[in-house]
Coordinates of N, CA, C and O and ligand atoms in Angstrom, one line a residue:
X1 N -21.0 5.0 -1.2 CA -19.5 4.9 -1.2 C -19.1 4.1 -2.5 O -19.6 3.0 -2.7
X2 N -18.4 4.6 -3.1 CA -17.7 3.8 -4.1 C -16.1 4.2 -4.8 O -15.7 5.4 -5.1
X3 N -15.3 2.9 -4.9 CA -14.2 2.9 -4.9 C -14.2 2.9 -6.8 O -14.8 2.3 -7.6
X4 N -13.3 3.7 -6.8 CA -12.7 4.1 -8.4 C -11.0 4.4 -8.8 O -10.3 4.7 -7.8
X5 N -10.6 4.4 -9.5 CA -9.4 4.6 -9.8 C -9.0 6.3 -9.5 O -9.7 7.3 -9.9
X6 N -7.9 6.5 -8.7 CA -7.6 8.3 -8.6 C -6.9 8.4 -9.7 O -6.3 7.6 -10.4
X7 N -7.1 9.9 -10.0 CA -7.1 10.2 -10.9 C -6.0 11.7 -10.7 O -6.1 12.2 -9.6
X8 N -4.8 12.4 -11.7 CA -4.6 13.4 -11.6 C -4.9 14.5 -10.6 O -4.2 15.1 -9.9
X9 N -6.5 14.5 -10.8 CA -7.4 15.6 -9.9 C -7.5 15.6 -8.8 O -7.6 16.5 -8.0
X10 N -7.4 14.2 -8.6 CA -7.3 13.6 -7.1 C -6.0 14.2 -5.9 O -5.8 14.4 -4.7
X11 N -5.6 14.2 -6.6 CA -3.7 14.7 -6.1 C -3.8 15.2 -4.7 O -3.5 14.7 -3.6
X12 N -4.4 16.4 -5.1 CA -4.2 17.5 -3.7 C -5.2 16.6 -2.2 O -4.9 16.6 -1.0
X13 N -6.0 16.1 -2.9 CA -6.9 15.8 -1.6 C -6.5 14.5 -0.9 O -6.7 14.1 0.2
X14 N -5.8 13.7 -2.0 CA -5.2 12.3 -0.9 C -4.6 12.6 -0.6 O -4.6 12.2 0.6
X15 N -3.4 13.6 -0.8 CA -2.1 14.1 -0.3 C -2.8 14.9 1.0 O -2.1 14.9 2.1
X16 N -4.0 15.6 1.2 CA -4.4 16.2 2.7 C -4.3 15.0 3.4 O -3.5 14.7 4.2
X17 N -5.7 14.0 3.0 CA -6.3 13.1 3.7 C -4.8 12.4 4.2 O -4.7 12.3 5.4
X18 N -3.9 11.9 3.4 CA -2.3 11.1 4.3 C -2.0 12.0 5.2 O -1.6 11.6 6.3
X19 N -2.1 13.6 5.0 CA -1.4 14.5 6.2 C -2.1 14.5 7.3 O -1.5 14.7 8.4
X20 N -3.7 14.2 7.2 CA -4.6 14.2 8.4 C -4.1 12.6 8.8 O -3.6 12.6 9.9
X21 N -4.2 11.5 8.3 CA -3.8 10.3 8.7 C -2.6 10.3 9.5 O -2.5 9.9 10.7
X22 N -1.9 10.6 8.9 CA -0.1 10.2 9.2 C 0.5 11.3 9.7 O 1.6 11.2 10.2
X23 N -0.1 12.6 9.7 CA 0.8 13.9 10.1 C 1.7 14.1 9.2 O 2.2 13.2 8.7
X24 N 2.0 15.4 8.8 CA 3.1 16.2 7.8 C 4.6 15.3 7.7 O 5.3 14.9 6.8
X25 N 4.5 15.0 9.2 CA 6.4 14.1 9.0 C 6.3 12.9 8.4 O 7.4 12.4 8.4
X26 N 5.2 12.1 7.8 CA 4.8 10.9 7.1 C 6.3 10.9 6.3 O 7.2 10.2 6.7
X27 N 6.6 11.7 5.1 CA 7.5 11.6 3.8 C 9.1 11.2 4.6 O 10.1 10.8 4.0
X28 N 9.0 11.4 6.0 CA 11.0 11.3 6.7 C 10.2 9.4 6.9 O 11.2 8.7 7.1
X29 N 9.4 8.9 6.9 CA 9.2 7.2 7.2 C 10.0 6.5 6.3 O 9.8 6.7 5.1
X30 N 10.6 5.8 6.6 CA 11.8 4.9 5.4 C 11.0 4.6 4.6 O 11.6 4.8 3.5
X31 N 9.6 4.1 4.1 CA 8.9 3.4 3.2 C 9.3 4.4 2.2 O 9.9 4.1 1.2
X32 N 9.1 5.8 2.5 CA 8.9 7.0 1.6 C 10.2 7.0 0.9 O 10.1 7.6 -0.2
X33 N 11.6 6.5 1.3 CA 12.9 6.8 0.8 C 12.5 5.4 -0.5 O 13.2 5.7 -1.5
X34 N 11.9 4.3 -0.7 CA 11.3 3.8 -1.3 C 10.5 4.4 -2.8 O 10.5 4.1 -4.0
X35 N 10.0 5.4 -2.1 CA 8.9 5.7 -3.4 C 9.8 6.8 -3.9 O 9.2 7.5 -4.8
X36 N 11.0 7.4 -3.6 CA 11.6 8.8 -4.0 C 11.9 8.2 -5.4 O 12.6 7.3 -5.8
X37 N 11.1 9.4 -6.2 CA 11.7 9.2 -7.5 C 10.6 8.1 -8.3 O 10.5 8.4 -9.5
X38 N 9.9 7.3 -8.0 CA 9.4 6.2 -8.4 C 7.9 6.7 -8.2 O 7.4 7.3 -7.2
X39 N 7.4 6.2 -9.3 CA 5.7 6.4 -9.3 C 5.1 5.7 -9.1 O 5.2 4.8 -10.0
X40 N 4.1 5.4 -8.2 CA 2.9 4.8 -7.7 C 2.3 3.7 -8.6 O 1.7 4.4 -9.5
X41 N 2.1 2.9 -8.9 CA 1.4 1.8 -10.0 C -0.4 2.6 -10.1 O -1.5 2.7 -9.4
X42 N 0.2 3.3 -11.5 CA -1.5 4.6 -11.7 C -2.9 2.9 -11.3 O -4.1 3.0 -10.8
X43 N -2.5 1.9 -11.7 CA -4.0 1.2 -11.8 C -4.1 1.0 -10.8 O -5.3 0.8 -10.6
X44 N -3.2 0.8 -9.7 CA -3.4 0.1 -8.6 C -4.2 1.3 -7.8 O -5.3 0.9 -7.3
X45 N -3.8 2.5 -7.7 CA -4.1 3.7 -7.1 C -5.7 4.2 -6.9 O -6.4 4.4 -7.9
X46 N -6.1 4.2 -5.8 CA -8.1 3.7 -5.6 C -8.2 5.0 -4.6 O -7.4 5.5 -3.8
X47 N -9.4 5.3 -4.9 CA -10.1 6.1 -3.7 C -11.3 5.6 -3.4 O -11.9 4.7 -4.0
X48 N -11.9 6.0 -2.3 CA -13.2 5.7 -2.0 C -13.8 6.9 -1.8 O -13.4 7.8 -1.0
X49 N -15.2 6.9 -2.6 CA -15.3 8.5 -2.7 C -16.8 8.3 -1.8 O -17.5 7.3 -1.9
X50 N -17.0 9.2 -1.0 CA -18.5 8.9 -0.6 C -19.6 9.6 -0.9 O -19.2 10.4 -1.7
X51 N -20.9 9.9 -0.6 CA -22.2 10.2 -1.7 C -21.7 11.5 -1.9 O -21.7 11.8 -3.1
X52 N -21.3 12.5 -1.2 CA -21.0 14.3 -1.4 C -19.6 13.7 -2.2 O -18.6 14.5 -1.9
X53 N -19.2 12.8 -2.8 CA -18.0 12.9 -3.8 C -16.6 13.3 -3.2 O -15.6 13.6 -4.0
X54 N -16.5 13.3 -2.0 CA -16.0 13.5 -1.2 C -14.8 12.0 -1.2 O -15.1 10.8 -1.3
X55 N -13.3 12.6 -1.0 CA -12.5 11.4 -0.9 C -12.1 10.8 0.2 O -11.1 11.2 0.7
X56 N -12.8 9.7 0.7 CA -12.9 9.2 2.5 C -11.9 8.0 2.6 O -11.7 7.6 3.7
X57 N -11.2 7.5 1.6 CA -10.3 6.8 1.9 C -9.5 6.7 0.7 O -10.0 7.2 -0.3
X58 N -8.0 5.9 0.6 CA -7.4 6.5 -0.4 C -6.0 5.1 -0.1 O -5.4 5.0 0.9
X59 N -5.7 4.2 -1.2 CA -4.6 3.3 -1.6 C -3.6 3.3 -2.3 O -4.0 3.3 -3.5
X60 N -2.4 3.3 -2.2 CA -1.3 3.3 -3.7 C -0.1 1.9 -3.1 O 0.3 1.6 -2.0
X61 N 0.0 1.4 -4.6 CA 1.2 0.7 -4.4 C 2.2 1.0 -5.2 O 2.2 1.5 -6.3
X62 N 3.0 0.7 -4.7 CA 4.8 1.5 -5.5 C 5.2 -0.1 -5.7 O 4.7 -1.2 -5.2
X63 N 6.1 0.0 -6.7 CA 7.1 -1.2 -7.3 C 8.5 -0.8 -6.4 O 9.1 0.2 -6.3
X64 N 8.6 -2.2 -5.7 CA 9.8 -2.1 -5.0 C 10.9 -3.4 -5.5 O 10.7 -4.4 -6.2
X65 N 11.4 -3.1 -5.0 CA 12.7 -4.8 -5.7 C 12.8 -5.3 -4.7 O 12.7 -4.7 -3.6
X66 N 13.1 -6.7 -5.0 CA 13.5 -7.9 -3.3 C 13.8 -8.6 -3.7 O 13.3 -9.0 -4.8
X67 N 14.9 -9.2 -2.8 CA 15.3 -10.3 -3.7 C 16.9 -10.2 -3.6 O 17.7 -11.1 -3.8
X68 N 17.4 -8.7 -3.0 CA 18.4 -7.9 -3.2 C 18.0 -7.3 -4.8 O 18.6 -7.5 -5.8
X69 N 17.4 -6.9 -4.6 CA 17.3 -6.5 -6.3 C 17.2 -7.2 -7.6 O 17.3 -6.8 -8.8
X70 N 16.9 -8.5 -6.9 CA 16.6 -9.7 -8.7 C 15.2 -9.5 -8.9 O 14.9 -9.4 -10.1
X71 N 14.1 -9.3 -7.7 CA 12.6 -9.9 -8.4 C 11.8 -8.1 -8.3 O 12.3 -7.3 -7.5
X72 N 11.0 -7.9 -9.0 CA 9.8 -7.2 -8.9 C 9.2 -7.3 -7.3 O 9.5 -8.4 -6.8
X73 N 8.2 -6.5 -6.5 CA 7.1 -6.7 -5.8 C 6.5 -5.2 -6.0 O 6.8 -4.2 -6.6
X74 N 5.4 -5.7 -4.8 CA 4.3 -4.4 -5.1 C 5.1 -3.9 -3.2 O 5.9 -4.5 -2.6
X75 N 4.6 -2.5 -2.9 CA 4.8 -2.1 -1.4 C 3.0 -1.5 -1.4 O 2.8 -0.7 -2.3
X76 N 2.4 -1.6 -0.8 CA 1.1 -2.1 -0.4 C 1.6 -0.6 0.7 O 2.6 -0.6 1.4
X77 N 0.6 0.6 0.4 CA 0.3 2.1 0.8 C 1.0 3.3 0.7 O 1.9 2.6 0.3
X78 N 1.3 4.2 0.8 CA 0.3 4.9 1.9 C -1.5 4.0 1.9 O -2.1 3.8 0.8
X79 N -1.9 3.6 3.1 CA -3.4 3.9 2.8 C -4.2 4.3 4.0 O -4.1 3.8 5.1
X80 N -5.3 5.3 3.8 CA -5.3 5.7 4.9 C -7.0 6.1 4.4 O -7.4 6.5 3.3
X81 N -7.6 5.7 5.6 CA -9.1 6.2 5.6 C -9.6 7.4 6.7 O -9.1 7.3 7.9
X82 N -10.5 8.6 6.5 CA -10.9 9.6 6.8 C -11.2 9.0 8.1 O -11.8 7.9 8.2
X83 N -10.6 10.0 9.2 CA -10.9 9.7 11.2 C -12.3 9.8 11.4 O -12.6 9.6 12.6
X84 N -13.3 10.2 10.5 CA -14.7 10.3 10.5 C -14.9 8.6 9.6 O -15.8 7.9 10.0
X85 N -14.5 8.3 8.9 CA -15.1 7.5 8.5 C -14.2 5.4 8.9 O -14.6 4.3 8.4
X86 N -13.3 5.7 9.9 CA -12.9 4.4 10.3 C -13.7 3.5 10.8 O -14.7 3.7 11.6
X87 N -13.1 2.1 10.3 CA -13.9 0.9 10.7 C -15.4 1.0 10.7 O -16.2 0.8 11.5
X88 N -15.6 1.4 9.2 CA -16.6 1.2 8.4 C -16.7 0.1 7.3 O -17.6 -0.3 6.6
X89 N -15.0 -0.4 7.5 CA -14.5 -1.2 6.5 C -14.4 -0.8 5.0 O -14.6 -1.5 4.0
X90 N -14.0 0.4 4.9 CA -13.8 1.0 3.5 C -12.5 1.0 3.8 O -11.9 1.6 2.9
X91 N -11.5 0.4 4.9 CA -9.9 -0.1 4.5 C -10.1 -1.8 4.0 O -9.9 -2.3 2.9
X92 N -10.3 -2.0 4.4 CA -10.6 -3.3 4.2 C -11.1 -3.4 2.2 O -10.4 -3.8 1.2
X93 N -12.2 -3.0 2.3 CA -12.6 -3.1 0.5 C -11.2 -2.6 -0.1 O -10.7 -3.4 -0.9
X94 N -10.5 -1.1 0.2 CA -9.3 -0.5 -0.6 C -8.5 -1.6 -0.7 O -8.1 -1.8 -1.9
X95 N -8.0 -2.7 0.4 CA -6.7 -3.7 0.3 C -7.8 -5.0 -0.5 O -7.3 -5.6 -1.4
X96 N -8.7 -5.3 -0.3 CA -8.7 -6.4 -1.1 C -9.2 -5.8 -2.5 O -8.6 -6.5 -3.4
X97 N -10.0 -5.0 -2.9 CA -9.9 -4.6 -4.0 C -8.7 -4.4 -4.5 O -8.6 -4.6 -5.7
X98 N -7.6 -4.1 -4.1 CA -6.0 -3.4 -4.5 C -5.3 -5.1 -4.5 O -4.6 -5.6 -5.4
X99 N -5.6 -5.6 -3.5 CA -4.8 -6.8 -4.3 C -5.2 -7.7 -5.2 O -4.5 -8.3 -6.0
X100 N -6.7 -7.7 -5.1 CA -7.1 -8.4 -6.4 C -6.6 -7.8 -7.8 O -6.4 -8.7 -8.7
X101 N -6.6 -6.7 -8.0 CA -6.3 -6.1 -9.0 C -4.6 -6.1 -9.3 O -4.3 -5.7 -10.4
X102 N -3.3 -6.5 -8.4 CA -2.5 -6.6 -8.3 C -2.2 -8.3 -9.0 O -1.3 -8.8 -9.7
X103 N -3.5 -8.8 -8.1 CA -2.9 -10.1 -8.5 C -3.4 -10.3 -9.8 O -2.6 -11.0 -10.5
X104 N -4.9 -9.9 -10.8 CA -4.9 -9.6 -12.1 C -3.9 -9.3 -12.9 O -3.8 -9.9 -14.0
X105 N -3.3 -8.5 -12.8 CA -2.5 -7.9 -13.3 C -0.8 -8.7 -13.3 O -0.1 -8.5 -14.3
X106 N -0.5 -9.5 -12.3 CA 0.5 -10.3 -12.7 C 1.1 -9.8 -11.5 O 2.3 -9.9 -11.7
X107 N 1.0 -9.4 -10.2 CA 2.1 -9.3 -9.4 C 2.0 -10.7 -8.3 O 0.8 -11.0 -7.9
X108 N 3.0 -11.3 -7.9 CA 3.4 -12.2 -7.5 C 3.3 -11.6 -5.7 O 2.4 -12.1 -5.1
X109 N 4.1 -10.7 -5.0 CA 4.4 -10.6 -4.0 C 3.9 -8.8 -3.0 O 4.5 -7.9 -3.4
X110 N 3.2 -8.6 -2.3 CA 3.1 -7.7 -1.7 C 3.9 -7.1 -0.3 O 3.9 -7.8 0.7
X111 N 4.3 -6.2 -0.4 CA 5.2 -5.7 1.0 C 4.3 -4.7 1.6 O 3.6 -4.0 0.9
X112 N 4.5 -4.8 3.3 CA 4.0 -3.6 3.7 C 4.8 -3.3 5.2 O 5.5 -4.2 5.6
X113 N 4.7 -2.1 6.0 CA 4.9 -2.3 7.0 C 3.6 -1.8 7.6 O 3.1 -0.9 7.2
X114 N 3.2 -2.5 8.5 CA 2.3 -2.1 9.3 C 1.9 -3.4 10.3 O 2.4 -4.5 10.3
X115 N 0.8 -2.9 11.1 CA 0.3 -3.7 12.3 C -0.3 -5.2 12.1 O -1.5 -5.5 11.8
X116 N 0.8 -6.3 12.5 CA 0.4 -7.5 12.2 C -1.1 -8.0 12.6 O -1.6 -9.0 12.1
X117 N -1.8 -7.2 13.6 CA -3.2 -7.2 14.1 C -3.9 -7.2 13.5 O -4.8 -8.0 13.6
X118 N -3.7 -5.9 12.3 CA -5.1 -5.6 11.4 C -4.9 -6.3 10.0 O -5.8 -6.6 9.3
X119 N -3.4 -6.7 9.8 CA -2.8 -7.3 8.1 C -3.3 -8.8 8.1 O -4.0 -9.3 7.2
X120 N -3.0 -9.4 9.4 CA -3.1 -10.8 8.9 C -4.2 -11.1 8.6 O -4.3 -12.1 7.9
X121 N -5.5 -10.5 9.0 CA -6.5 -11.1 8.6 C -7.0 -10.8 7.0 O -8.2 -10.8 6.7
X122 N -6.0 -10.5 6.0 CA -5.4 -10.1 4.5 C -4.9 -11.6 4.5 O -4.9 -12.3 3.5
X123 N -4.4 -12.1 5.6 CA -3.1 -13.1 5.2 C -2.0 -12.7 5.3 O -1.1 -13.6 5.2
X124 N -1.5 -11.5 5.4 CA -0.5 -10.9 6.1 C 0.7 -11.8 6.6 O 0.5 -11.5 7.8
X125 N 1.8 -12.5 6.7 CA 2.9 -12.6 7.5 C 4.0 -11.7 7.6 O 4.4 -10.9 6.8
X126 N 4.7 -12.0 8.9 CA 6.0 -11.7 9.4 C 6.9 -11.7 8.4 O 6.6 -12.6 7.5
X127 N 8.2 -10.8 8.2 CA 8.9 -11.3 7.2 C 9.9 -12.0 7.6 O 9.8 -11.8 8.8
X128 N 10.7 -12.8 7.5 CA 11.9 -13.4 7.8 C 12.7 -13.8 7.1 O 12.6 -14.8 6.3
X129 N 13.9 -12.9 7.3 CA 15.3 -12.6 6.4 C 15.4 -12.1 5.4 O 15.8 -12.4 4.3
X130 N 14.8 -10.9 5.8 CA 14.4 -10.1 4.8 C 14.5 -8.9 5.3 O 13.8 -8.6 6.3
X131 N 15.3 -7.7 4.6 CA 15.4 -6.2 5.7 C 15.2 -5.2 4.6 O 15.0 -5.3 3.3
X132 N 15.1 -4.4 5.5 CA 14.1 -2.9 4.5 C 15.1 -1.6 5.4 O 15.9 -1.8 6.3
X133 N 14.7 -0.6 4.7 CA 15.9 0.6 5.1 C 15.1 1.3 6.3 O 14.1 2.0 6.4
X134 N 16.2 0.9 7.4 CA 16.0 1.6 9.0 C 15.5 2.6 9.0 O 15.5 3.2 8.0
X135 N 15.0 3.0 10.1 CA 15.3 2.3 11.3 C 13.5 2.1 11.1 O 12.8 3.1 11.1
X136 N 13.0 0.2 10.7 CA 11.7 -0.2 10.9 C 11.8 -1.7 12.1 O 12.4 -2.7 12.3
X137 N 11.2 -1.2 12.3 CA 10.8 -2.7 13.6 C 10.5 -3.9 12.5 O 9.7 -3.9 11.6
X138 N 11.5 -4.9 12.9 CA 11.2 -5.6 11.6 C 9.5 -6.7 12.0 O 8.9 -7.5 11.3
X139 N 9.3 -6.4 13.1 CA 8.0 -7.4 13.3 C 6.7 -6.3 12.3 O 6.2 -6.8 11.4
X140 N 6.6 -5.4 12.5 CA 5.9 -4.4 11.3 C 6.1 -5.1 10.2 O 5.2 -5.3 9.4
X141 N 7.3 -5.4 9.9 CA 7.5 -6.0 8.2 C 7.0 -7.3 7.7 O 7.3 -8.4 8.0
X142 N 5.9 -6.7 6.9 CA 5.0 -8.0 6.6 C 4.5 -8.1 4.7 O 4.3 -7.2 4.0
X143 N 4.6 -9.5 4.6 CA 4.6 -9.8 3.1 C 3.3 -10.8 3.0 O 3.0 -11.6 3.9
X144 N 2.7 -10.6 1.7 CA 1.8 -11.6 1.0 C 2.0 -12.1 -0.3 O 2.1 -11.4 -1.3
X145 N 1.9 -13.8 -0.3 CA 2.1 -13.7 -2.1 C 0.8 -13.6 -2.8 O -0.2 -13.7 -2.0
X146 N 0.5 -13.4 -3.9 CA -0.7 -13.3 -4.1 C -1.2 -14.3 -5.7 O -2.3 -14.4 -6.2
X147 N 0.1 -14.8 -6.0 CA -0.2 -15.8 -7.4 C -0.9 -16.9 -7.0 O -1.6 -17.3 -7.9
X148 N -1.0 -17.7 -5.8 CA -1.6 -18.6 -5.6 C -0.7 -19.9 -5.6 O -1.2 -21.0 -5.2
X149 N 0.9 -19.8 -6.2 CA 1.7 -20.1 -5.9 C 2.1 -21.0 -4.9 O 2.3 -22.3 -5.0
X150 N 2.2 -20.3 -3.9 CA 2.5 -20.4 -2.3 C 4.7 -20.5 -2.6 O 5.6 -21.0 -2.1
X151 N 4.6 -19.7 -3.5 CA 5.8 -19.5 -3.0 C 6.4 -18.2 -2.1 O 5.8 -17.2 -2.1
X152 N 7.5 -18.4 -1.5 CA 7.9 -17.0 -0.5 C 8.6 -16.3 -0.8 O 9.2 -16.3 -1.9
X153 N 8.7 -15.4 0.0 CA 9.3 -14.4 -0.9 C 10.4 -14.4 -0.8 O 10.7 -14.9 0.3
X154 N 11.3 -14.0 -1.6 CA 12.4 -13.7 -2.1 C 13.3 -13.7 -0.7 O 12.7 -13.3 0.3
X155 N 14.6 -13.9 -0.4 CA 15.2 -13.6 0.8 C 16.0 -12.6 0.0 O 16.3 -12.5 -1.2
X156 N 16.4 -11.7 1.2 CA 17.7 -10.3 0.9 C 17.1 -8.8 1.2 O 16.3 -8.7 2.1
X157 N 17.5 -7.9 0.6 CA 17.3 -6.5 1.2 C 16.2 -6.5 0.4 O 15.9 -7.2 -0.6
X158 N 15.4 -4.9 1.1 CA 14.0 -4.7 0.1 C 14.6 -3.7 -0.2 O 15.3 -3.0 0.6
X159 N 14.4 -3.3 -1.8 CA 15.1 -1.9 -1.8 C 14.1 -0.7 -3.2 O 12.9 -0.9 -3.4
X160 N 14.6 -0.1 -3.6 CA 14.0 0.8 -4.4 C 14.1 0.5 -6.0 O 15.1 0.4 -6.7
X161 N 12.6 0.4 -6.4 CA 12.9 0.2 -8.0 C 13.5 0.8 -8.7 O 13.3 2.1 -8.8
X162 N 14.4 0.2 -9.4 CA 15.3 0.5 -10.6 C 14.3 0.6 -12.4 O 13.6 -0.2 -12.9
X163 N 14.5 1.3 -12.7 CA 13.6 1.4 -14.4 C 14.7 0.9 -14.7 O 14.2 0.1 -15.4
X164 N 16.2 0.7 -14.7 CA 17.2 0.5 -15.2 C 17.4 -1.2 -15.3 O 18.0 -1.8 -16.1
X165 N 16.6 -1.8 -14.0 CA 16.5 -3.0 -13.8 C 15.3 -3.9 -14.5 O 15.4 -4.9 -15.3
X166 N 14.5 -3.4 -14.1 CA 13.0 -3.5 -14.5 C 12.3 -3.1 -15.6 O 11.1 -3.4 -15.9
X167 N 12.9 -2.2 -16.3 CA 12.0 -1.1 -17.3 C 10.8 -1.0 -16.9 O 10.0 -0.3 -17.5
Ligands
COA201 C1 -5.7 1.4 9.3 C2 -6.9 1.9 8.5 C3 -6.5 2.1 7.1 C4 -8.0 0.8 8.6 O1 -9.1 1.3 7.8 P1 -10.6 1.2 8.4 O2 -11.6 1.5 7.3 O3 -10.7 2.0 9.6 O4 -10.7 -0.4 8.8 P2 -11.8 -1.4 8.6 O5 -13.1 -0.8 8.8 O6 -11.6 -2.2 7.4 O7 -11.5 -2.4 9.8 C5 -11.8 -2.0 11.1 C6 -11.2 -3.1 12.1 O8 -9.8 -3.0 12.0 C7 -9.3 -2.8 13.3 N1 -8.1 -2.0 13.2 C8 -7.9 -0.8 12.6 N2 -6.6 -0.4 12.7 C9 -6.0 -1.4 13.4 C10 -4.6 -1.5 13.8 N3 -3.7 -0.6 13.6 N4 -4.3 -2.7 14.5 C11 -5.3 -3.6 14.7 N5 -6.5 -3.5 14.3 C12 -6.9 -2.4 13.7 C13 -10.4 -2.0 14.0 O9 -10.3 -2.2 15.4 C14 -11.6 -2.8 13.5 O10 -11.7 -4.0 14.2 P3 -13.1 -4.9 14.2 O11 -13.4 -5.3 12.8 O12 -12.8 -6.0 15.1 O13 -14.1 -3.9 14.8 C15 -7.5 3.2 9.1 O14 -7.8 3.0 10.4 C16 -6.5 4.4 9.0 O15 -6.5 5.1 8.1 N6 -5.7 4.6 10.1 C17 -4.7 5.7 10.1 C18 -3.6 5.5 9.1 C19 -2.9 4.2 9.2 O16 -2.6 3.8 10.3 N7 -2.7 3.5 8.1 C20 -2.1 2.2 8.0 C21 -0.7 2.3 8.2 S1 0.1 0.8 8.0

């Protein structure tokens, strides 16, 4: 197994592997009204390919705004590993490989929604006072900083990157 940057080629098969993960209705999930329009951070974007070259799990993070729209963050997936290949811990390598490379790279704050069970042991918290576009259970909504900082994140809505804001 080995994790590499996806590439163009890759397209069609993470786009299966999310439909086998998440099911076809994945894109109506509010995170997705997030990424409309906005492209995936290409370095951040990882697969994990296994010995038949085969793509068995698969990471992207999108630029989102928070802050109400003052600061930059990352939104941490789609990520989703092959039902043949779970809890092998090839999710696990995708997120910390992905945030280390996040946090190289200069980003300060990570968002996600998902299961406080499996995140926090990332370091994962709860968000608090802080809202994202309905209808998400806000206990799902969970943030990491990753500068070493220990600052929090930003309070206000989480919303969709602007190139107009951000270039
Ligand atoms: C969630 C997912 C990415 C984890 O990847 P993985 O490679 O199976 O996970 P790892 O091997 O790193 O970790 C396995 C451990 O996480 C636990 N775990 C997995 N999903 C969990 C969840 N939703 N809640 C709590 N624990 C979870 C497993 O029980 C296992 O626990 P153990 O270490 O005590 O045995 C993968 O199961 C998956 O693709 N699921 C379907 C898509 C999905 O839900 N994506 C995340 C949406 S936020």
């Amino acid at each position: 197994m080995r994790l590499e940057r996806e590439t163009d080629g890759d397209n069609w098969e993470v786009e299966t592997l999310l439909d086998t993960a998440f099911g076809t209705g994945r894109r109506g999930l509010p995170s997705y009204r997030l990424r409309a329009g906005v492209d995936p951070v290409p370095e951040l974007a990882l697969v994990a390919r296994d010995e038949h070259a085969e793509i068995s799990g698969t990471i992207r993070f999108w630029p989102i705004s928070v802050g109400s729209g003052e600061y930059e963050a990352l939104l941490l997936g789609p990520i989703a590993v092959h039902p043949t290949r779970q809890g092998e811990g090839i999710g696990a390598w995708l997120i910390r490989e992905g945030l280390d490379r996040a946090r190289k790279a200069g980003w300060r704050f990570v968002v996600l929604v998902g299961d406080h069970a499996y995140y926090s042991r990332f370091g994962f918290k709860r968000c608090e006072g802080v809202s994202f576009p309905p209808p998400t259970d806000p206990a799902r909504l969970l943030w990491l900083g990753i500068d070493g900082s220990g600052a929090s994140l930003p309070l206000g809505s989480i919303g969709r990157w602007c190139p107009e804001s951000f270039g």
